[in-house]
XYZ file of C-alpha atoms in Angstrom:
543
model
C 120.931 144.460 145.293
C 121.758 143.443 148.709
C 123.103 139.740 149.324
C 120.598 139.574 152.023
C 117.574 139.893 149.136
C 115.626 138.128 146.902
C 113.136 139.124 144.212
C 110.272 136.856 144.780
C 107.394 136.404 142.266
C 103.813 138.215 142.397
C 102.143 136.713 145.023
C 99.070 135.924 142.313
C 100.928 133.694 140.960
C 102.505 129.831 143.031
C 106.184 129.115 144.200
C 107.337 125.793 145.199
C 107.702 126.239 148.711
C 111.328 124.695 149.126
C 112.483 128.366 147.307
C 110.653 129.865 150.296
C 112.841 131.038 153.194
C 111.902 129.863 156.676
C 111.456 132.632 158.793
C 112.289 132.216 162.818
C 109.209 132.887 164.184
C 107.339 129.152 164.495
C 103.747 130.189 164.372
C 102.751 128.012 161.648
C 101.417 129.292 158.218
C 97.841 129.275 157.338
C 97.336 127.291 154.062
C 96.592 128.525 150.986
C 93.780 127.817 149.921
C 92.273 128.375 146.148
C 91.460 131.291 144.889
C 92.317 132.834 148.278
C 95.022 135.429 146.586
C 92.302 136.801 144.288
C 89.531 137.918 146.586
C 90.121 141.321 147.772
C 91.294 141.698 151.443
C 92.370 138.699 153.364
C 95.384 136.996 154.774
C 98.325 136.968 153.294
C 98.970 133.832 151.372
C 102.618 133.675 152.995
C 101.151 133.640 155.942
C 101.587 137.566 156.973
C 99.245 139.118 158.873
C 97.471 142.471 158.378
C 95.431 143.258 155.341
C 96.360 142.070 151.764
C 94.804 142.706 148.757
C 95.541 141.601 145.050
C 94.728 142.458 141.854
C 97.373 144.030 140.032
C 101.027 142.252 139.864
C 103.732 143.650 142.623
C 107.148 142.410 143.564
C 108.403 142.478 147.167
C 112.045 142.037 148.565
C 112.808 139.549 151.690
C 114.734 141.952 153.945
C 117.130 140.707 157.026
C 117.453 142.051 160.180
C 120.410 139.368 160.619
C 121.323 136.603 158.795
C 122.395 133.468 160.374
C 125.701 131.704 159.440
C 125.482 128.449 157.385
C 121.858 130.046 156.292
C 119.810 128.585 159.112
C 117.327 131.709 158.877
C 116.648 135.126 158.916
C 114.289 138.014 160.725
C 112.610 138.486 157.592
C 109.896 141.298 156.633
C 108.681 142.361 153.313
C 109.241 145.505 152.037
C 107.831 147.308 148.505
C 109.443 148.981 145.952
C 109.715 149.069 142.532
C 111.899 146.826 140.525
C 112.377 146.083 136.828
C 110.207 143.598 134.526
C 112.715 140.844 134.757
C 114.524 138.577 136.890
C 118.320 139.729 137.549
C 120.483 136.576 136.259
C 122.563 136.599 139.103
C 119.971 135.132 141.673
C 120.343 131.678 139.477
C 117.050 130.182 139.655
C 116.539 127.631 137.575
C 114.983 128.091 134.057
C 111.385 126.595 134.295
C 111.595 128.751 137.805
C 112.546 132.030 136.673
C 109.381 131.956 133.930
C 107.388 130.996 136.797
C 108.703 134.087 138.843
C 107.421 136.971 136.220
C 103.892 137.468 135.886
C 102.020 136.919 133.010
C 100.483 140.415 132.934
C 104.624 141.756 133.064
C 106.354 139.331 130.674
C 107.286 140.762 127.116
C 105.313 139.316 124.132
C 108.296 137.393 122.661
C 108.496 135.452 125.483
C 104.601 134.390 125.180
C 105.078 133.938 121.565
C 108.345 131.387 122.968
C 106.187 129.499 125.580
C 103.924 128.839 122.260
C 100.274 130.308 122.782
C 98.676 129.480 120.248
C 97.750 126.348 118.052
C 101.846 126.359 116.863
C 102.851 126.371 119.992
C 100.910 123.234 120.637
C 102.286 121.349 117.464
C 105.737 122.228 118.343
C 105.341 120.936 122.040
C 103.520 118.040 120.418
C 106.265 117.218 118.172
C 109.032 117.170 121.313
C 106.889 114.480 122.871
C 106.185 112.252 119.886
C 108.073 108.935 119.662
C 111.007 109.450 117.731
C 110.336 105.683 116.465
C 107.268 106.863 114.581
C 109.208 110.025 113.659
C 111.573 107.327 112.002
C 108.198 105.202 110.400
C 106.768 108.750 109.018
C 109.807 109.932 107.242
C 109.769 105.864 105.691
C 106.403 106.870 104.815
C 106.839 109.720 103.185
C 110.176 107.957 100.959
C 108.171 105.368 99.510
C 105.290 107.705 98.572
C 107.618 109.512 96.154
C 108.998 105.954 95.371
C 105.712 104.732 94.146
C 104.875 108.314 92.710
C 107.825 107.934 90.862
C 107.464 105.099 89.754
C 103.609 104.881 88.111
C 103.945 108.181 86.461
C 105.181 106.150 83.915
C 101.710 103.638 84.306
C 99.879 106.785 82.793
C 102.399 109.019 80.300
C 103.152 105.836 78.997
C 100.145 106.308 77.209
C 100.565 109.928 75.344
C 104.028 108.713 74.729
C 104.006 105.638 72.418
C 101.190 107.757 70.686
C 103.866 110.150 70.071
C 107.080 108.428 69.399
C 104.986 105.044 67.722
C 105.402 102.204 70.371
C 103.677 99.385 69.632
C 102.762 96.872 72.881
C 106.162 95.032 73.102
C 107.922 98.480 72.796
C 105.697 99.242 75.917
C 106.332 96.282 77.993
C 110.396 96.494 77.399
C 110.184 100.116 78.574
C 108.083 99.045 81.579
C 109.710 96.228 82.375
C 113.310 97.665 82.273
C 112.750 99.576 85.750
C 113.195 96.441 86.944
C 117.053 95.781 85.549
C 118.526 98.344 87.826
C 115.465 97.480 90.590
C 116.837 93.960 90.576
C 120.708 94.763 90.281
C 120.643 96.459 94.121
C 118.513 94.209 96.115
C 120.672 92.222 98.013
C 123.270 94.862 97.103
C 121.596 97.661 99.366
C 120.661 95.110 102.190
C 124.501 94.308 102.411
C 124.718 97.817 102.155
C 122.348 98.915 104.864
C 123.481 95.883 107.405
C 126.726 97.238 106.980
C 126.666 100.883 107.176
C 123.131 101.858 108.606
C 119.897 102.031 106.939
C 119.925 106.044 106.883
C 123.005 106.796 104.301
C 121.325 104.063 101.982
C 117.586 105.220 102.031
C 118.918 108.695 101.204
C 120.979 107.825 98.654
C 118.293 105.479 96.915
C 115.836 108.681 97.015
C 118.518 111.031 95.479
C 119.327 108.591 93.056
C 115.541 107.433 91.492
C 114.458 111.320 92.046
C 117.402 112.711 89.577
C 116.448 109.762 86.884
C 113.020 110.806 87.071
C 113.808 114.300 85.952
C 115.822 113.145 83.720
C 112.885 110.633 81.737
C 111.468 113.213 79.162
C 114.854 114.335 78.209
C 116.120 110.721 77.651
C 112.681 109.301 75.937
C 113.570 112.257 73.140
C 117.065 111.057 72.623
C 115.858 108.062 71.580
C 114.513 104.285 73.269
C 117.514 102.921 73.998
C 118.639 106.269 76.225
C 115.379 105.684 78.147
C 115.508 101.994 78.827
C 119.302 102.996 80.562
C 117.584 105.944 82.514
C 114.704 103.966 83.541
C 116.893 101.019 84.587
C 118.934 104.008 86.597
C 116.047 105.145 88.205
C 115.337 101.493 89.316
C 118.683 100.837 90.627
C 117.464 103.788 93.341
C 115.022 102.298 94.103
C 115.624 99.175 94.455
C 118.097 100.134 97.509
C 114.878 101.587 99.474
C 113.053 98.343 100.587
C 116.343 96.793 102.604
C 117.118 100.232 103.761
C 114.062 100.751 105.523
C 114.048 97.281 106.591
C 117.775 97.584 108.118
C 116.075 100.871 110.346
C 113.003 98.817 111.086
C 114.924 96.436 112.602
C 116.544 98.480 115.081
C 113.987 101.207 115.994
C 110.365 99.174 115.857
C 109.847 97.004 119.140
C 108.387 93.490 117.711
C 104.462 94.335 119.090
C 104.698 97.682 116.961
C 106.210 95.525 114.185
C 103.534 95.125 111.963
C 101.157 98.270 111.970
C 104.533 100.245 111.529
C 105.319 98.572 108.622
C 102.211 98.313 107.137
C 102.035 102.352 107.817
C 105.694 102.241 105.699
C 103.771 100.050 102.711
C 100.804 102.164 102.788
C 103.193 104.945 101.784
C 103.694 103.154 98.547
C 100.006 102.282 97.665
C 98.726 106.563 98.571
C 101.832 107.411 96.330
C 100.191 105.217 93.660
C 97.197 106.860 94.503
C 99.248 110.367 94.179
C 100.859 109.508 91.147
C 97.663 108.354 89.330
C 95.615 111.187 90.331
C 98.077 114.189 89.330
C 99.587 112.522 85.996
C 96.023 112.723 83.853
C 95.692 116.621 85.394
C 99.582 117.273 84.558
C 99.553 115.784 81.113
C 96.516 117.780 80.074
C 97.354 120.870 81.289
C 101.617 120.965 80.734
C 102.318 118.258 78.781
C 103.463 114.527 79.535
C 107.631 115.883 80.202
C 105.571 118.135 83.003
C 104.728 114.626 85.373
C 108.666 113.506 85.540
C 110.203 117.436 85.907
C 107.614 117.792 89.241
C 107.613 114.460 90.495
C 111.542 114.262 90.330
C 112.144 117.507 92.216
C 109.987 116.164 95.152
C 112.960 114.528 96.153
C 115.368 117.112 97.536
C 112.498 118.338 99.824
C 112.346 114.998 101.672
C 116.332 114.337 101.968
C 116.719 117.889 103.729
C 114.520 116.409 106.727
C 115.927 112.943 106.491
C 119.468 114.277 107.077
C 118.554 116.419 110.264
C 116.070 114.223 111.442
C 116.867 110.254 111.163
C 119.145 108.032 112.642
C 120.110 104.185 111.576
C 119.612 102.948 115.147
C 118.186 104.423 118.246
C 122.032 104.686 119.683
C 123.255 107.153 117.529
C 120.548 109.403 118.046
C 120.931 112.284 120.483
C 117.733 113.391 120.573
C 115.878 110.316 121.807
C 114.309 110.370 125.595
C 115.955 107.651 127.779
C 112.687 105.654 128.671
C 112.243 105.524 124.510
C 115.469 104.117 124.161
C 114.879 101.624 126.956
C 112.212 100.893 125.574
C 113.444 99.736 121.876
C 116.884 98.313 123.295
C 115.102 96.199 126.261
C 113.036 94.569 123.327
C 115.766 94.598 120.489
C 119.634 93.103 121.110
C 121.079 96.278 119.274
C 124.343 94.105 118.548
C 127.197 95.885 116.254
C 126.960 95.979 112.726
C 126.834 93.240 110.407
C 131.033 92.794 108.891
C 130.119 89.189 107.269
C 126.842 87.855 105.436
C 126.710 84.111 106.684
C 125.671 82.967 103.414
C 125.816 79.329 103.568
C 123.866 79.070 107.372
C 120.998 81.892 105.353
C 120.693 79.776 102.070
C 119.842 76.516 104.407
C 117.114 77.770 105.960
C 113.583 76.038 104.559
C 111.701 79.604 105.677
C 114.047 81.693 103.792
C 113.386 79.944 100.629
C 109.690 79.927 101.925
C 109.955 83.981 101.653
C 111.714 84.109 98.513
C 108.903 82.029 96.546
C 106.362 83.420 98.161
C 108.006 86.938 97.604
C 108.259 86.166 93.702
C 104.428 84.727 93.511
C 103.161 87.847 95.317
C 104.841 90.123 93.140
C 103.712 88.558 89.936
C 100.051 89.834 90.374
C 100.994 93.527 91.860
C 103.649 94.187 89.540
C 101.128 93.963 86.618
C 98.450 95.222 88.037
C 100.917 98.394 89.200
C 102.141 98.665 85.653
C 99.495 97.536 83.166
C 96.012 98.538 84.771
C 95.360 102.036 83.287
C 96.181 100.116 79.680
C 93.533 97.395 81.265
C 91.061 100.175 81.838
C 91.753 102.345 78.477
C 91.593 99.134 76.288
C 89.150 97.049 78.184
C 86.897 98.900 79.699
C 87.007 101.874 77.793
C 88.013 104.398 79.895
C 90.037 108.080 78.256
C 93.312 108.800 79.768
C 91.948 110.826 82.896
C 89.430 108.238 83.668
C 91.850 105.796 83.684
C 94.000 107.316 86.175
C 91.248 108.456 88.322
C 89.989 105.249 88.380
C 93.459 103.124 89.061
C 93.083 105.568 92.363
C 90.455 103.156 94.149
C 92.563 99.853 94.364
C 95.586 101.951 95.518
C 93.768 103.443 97.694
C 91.438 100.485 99.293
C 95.252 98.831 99.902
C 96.056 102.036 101.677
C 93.362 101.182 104.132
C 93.679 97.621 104.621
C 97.316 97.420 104.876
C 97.040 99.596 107.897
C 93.948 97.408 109.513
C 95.648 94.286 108.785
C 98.744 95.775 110.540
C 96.824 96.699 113.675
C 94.785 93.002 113.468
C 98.114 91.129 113.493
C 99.702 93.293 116.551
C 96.563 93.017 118.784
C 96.848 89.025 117.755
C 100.049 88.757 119.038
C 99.697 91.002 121.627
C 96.963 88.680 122.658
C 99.148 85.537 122.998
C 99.059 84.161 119.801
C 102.338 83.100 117.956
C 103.980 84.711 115.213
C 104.260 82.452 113.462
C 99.855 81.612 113.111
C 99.939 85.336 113.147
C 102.511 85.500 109.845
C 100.424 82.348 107.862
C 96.788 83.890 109.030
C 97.351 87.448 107.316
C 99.842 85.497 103.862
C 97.101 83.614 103.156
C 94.628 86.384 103.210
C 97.137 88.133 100.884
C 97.426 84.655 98.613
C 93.473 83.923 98.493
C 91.643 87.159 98.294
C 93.358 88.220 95.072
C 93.358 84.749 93.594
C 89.636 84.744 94.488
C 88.717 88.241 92.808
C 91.203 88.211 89.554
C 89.200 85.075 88.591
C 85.732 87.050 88.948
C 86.849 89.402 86.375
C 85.992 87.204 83.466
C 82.690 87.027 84.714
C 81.711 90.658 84.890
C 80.400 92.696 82.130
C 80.469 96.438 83.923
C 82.946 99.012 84.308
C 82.099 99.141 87.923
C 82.244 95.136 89.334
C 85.303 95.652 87.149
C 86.733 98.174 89.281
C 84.730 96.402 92.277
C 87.096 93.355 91.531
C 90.771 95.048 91.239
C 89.551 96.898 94.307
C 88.814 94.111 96.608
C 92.238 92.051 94.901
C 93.983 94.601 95.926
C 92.524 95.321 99.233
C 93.075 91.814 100.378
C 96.631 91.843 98.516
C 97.889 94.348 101.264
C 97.366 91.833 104.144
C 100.823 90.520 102.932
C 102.453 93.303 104.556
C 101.693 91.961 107.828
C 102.633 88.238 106.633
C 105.593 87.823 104.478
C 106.714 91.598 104.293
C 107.166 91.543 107.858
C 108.854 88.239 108.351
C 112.603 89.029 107.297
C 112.566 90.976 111.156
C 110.682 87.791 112.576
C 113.565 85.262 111.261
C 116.225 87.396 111.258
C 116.436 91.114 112.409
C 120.241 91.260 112.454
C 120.017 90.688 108.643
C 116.997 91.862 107.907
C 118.103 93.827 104.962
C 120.113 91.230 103.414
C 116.851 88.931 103.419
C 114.654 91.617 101.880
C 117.347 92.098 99.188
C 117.124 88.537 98.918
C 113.602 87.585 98.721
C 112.985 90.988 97.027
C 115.407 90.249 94.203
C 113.083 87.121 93.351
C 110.209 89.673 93.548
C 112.050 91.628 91.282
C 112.402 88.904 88.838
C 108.641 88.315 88.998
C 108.439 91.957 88.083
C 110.625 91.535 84.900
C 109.113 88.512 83.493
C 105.704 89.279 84.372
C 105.381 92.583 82.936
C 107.122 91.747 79.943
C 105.137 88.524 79.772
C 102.037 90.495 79.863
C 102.867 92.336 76.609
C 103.966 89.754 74.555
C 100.114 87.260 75.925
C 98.309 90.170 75.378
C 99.595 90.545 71.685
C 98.840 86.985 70.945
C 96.020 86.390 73.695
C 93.952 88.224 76.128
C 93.460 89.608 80.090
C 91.842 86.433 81.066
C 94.753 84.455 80.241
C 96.983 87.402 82.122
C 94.996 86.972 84.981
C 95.099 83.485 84.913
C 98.625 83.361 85.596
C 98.760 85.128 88.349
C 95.663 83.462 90.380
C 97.954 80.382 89.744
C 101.108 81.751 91.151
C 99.155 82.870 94.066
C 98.092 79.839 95.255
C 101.117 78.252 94.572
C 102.363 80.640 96.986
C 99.795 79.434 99.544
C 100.763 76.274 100.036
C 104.560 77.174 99.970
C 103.578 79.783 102.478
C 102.282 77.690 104.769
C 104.152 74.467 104.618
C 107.821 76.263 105.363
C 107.391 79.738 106.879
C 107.461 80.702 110.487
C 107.899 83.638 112.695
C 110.202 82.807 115.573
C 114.040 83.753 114.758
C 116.442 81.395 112.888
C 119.298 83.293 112.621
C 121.530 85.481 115.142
């Protein structure tokens, strides 16, 4: 091809006009104006004169009759010929050009297929514009649904298995309550962990960790108790990594207005995996066996770590892929400073809101650890419900905390988006967490029916996962630099509530009934209340 030519694109089709070149004659151009290239005989739309007429794709070449030095112009005329379906690489248009330059009707069907026609062509193009922040909250998501999964499979096949191996109540509570000795072991372990070295090695270790101990249940429950009560206390000390971890990449990715629906969406991961586990275990169990829940559950694991690794990043900086106005965006609202080397223990530990969230942490988990544990045995013994029912119907309180963790989330970011503090914001939606279950664990003494039972745990539940928007997002309020460390912290006394309360369950309920379980717990909650709202606040205490 001469150096003096260009392949141009079919005239059907637009061209910036700085790729045009300017010919020497000065009679201006007409415009072009729409749909002018389509109708059948007309002027040109480059501003030639004589007939034109479209229709079918062509190419032309720009020929010169002399070329100016420097590249000031050219006699230019068109001239036809035939030329091949693509664009010669040497002319060095740029890429989004070049595609511009072929016409449709000419261009091969891969390269359609590339430019994504088509419904997955949309997703993918979708996907390149989505915030990589809520790319980041998702894959959170999606780790504590297989934690919770995980964890109440054990809620339901508890069931079938003391039938089998002869476990009488106390046997059950020491099985369900020794979770919690590994869960409690690497709280403020994996948020020194996580502050340290990044939230992303730590959250995929945690799932690797709980999802191999899970597989590894039915074998260990046939060895014998004490070879389950180490495997379940294994699969706890996975676990119990997760909450600081995501907390740690929380800090750094979530601007403060997207705080709480993001982490509510995180939370609500944990009540539909409840609502996952409970559902599948009754169907598994009857149709494979109770070994069949742990061997399916467990492998769910590997799935998820194969898009954490290529996907997720601790911090916005170390991820490549992130648009520069995205990154502006989180950095301009989050001091990204270096990573934690020292935990100021001493300036933490004097801090009246810290030990606010730790007792609050440890009455709120009093209640939802037993009800997360011990409510299918509620419904089989209680209300009289067979093994499927009582999964099926644990489903609705998960399920209604699904929901209303996410509303509460988006009620306590439009509240502060609207001017009001954090800190009202943080004791408004704790106290709705406090009262409402307090308020409907007492009603259950009081009902007679299967359904205002399951009315009750419902609406306890519901109003339970307003916390996540109160206390469960105020270790990034008070402290995002060591926001895992204070999850392990006030997590480790939620933990503890976990421990005693499930095994305290089991030994009241051998020597005295639900009422006196619930009881309990409506009086922890309110003694959370008024902790909650004498010593928390929302505005930052430590740098």
């Amino acid at each position: 091809m001469s150096p003096a030519g260009a392949y141009l694109l079919p005239l059907s089709c637009p061209l910036p006009s700085d790729l045009l070149p300017r010919p020497k004659s000065t009679r201006p151009r007409p415009p072009i104006r729409n749909g002018e290239a389509s109708r059948g005989r007309g002027t040109h739309p480059l501003g030639w004169g004589g007939p034109w007429r479209s229709g079918t794709p062509c190419r032309l070449r720009w020929t010169a009759a002399g070329a100016r030095a420097g590249g000031g112009g050219a006699d230019l005329k068109p001239e036809a010929f035939d030329v091949p379906d693509s664009v010669p690489d040497s002319i060095g248009f740029p890429k989004v050009v070049r595609r511009e330059l072929v016409s449709p009707a000419l261009r091969p069907r891969e390269e359609e297929e590339e430019e994504g026609d088509g419904w997955l062509g949309a997703v993918g193009a979708g996907l390149e514009t989505f915030p990589k922040r809520w790319v980041i909250v998702i894959l959170c998501f999606s780790a504590f649904l297989l934690c919770n999964m995980d964890r109440v499979n054990m809620s339901i096949a508890i069931l079938p298995m003391s039938a089998e191996f002869n476990w009488n109540p106390a046997t059950v509570g020491l099985i369900q309550s020794s979770f919690f000795w590994g869960y409690l072991l690497t709280q403020i372990a994996g948020g020194i962990w996580a502050d340290i070295v990044g939230g992303k090695l730590v959250l995929g270790f945690g799932v690797v960790w709980w999802s191999i101990a899970t597989a590894l249940t039915p074998i260990a429950a046939k060895a014998g108790l004490p070879f389950l009560l180490v495997v379940r206390a294994f699969m706890g000390i996975g676990e119990g990594v997760a909450m600081p971890a995501m907390n740690n990449i929380l800090s750094r990715w979530i601007p403060v207005a997207e705080r709480s629906r993001s982490l509510a969406l995180v939370y609500s991961g944990m009540y539909l995996g409840s609502v996952t586990g409970l559902a599948f275990s009754p169907l598994l169990i009857h149709k494979f066996g109770w070994p069949s829940v742990f061997y399916s559950f467990g492998s769910l694991g590997s799935v998820w770590l194969t898009v954490w690794l290529s996907k997720a990043y601790s911090s916005p900086i170390e991820d490549p892929e992130i648009s520069p106005d995205e990154k502006k965006l989180i950095v301009s609202d989050n001091v990204l400073k270096e990573p934690v080397k020292t935990i100021p223990w001493r300036l933490i530990l004097s801090k009246p809101p810290v030990w606010a969230l730790i007792t609050s942490h440890f009455c709120h988990n009093w209640g939802t650890f037993i009800l997360l544990t011990w409510m299918p045995t509620y419904y089989n013994q209680v209300l009289k419900f067979n093994l499927t029912d009582s999964g099926l119907f644990c489903i609705l309180p998960w399920l209604t905390m699904a929901v209303s963790a996410n509303v509460g989330g988006w009620i306590a970011d439009t509240l502060v988006s609207k001017g009001l503090s954090v800190t009202i914001v943080r004791k408004i939606m704790q106290s709705i967490g406090f009262l409402g279950p307090a308020f409907f664990l007492t009603q259950l003494s009081h009902v007679h029916s299967p359904a205002m039972a399951i009315l009750c745990m419902a609406c306890s539940q519901g109003t339970d996962a307003f916390s996540q928007s109160g206390l469960y997002s105020n270790h990034q309020d008070i402290g995002p630099r060591y926001a895992g460390v204070l999850l392990g912290l006030s997590n480790t006394a939620g933990v503890l509530a976990g421990v005693f309360g499930t095994a305290a369950t089991g030994y009241i309920l051998q020597h005295g009934s639900w009422d006196d379980v619930f009881k309990v717990s409506v009086a922890l909650y309110i003694a959370g209340t008024v902790v909650w709202n004498l010593f928390s606040t929302g505005e930052k205490i430590l740098d």
